Every structure is written in structure tokens, then in C-alpha cells.
PDB file of C-alpha atoms in Angstrom:
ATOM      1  CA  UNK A   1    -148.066-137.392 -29.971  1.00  0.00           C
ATOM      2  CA  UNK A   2    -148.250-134.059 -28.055  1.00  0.00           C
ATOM      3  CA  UNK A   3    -147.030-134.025 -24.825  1.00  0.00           C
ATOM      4  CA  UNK A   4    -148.151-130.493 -23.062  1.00  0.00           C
ATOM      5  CA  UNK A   5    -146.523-129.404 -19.816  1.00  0.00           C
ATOM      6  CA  UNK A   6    -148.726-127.292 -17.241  1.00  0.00           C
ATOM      7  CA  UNK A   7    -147.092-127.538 -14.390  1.00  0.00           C
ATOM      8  CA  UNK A   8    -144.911-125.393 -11.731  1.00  0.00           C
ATOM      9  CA  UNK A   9    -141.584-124.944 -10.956  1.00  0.00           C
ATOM     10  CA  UNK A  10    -140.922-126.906  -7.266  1.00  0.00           C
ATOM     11  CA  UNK A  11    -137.892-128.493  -6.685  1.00  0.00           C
ATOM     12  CA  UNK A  12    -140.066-131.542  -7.540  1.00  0.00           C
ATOM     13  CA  UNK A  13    -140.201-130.383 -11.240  1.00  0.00           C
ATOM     14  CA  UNK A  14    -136.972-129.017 -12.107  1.00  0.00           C
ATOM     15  CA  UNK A  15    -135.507-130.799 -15.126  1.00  0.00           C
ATOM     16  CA  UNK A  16    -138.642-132.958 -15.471  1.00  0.00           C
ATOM     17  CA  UNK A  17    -138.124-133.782 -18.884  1.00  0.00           C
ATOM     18  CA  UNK A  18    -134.461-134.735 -18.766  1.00  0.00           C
ATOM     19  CA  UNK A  19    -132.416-136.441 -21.141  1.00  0.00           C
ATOM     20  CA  UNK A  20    -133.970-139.502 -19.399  1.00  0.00           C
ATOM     21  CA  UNK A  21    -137.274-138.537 -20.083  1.00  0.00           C
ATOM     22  CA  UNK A  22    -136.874-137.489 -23.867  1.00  0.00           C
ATOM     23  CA  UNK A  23    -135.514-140.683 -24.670  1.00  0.00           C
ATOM     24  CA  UNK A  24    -138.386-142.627 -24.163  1.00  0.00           C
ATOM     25  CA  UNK A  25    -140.353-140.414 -26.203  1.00  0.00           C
ATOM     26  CA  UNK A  26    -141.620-141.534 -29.596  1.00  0.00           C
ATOM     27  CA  UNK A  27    -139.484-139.977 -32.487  1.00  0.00           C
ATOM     28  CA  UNK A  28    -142.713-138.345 -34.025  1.00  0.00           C
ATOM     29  CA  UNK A  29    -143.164-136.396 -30.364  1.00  0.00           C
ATOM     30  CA  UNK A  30    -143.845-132.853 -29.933  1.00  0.00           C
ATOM     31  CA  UNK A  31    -143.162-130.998 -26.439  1.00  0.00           C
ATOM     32  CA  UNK A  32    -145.133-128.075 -25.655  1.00  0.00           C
ATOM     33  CA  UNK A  33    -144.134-125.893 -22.733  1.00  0.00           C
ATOM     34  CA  UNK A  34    -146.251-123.376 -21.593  1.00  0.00           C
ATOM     35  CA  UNK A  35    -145.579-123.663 -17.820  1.00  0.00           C
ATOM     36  CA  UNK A  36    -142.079-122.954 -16.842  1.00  0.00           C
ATOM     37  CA  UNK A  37    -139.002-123.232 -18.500  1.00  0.00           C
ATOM     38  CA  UNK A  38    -137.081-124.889 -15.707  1.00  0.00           C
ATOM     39  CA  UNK A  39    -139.245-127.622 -15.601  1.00  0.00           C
ATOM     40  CA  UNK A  40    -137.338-128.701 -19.158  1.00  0.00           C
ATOM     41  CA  UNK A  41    -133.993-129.237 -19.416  1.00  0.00           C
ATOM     42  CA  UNK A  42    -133.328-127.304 -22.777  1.00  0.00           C
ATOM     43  CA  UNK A  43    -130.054-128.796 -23.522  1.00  0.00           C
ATOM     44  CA  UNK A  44    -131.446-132.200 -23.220  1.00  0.00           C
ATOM     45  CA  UNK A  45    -133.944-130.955 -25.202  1.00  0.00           C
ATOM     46  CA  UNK A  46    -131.854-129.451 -28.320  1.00  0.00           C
ATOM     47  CA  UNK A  47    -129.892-132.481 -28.051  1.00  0.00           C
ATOM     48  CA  UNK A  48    -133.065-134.701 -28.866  1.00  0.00           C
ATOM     49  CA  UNK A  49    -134.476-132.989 -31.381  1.00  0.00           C
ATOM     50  CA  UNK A  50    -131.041-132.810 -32.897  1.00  0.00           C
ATOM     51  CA  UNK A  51    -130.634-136.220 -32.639  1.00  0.00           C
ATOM     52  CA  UNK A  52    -134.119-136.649 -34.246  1.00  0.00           C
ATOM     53  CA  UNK A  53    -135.465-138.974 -31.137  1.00  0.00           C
ATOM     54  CA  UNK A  54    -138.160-136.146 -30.837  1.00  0.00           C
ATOM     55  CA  UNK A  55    -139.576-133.974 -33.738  1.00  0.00           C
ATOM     56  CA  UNK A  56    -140.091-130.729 -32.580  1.00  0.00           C
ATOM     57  CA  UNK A  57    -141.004-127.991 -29.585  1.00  0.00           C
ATOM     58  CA  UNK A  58    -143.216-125.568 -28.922  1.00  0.00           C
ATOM     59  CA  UNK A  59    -142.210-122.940 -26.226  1.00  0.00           C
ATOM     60  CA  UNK A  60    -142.994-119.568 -24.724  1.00  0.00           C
ATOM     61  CA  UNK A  61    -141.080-120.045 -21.758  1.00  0.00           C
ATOM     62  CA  UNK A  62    -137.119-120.344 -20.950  1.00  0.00           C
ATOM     63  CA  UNK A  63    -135.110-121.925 -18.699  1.00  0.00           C
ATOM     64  CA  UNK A  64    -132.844-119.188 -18.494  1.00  0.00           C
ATOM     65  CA  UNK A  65    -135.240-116.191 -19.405  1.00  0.00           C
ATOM     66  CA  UNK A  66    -134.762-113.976 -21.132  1.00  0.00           C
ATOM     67  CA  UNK A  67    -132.009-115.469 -22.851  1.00  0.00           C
ATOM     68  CA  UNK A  68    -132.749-118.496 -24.892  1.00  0.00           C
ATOM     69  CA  UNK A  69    -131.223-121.587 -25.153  1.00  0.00           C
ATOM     70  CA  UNK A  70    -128.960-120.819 -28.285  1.00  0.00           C
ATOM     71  CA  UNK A  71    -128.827-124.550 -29.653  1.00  0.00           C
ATOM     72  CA  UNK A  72    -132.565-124.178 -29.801  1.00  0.00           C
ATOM     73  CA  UNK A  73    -132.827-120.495 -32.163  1.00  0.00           C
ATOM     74  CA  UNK A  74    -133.274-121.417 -35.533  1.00  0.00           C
ATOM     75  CA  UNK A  75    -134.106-125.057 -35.877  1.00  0.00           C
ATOM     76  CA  UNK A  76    -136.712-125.316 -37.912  1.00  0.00           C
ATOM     77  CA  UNK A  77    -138.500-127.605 -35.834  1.00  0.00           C
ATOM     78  CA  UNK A  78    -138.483-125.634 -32.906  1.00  0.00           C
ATOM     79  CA  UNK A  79    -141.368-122.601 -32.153  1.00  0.00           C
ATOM     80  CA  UNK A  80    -140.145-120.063 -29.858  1.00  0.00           C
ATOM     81  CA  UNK A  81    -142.218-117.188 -28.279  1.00  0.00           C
ATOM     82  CA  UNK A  82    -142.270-114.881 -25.431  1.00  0.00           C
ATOM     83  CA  UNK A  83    -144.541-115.976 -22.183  1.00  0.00           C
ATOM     84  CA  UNK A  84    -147.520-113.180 -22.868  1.00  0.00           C
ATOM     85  CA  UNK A  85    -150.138-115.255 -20.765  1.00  0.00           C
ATOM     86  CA  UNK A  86    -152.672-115.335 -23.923  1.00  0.00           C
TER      87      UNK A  86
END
């Protein structure tokens, strides 16, 4: 499964997909996150795919941009790119 998130960031949406949320996720899961990277809590999210209860993410935006969540750089399950609107 692919879960894509296209949404914006309210106070409604921050932290959407929280720890909560990842773990009832299937294990073979990908996130995509092409919307904004508040709406994910990225330390939730390293821990998951860490943890293997997710397999992987896609994302070209940041919660904290421009810095990147460091637990995410380098896993090789993990796609990061920079928000270019293409």
C-alpha cells in the first residue's frame, strides 16, 4: 500500500500521521508526502520505519525545512528531495 498525503498545514493537520497513526499501518506501507512536512511527525516516522512496522518514505517536504530530520538521511528505505513543485 501507498498512502499519499495532499493536504495543508491547519492546526487540524499538524502531526497527522503520528506515532498513532503509523502503527496501524501495514508493515509493507509506503508514505508519500508531497504536501507539508508538518503534517508528519518525522520522528514518529523514523521510528517506524526503523522499527520495520512501515517499509519506506517518500518525501520532498520537511517538518523542519530546510533541515532534515537526521534519523531519516541515509536509510535506505527512505527518498528524500527538495519541494521544487514539479
Amino acid at each position: 500500500d501507498i498512502v499519499s498525503v495532499n493536504c495543508p498545514h491547519t492546526p487540524a493537520t499538524f502531526h497527522l500521521l503520528n506515532s498513532r497513526r503509523l502503527d496501524l499501518m501495514k508493515e509493507d506501507a509506503f508514505i508519500v508526502n508531497t504536501a507539508r512536512g508538518e503534517v508528519i511527525d518525522e520522528a514518529a516516522l523514523a521510528r517506524a520505519i526503523k522499527a520495520g512496522k512501515i517499509a519506506g518514505a517518500g518525501l520532498d517536504v520537511f517538518e523542519r525545512e530546510p533541515m532534515v530530520n537526521p534519523d531519516l538521511v541515509g536509510l535506505p528505505n527512505v527518498i528524500l528531495l527538495p519541494h521544487m513543485g514539479s
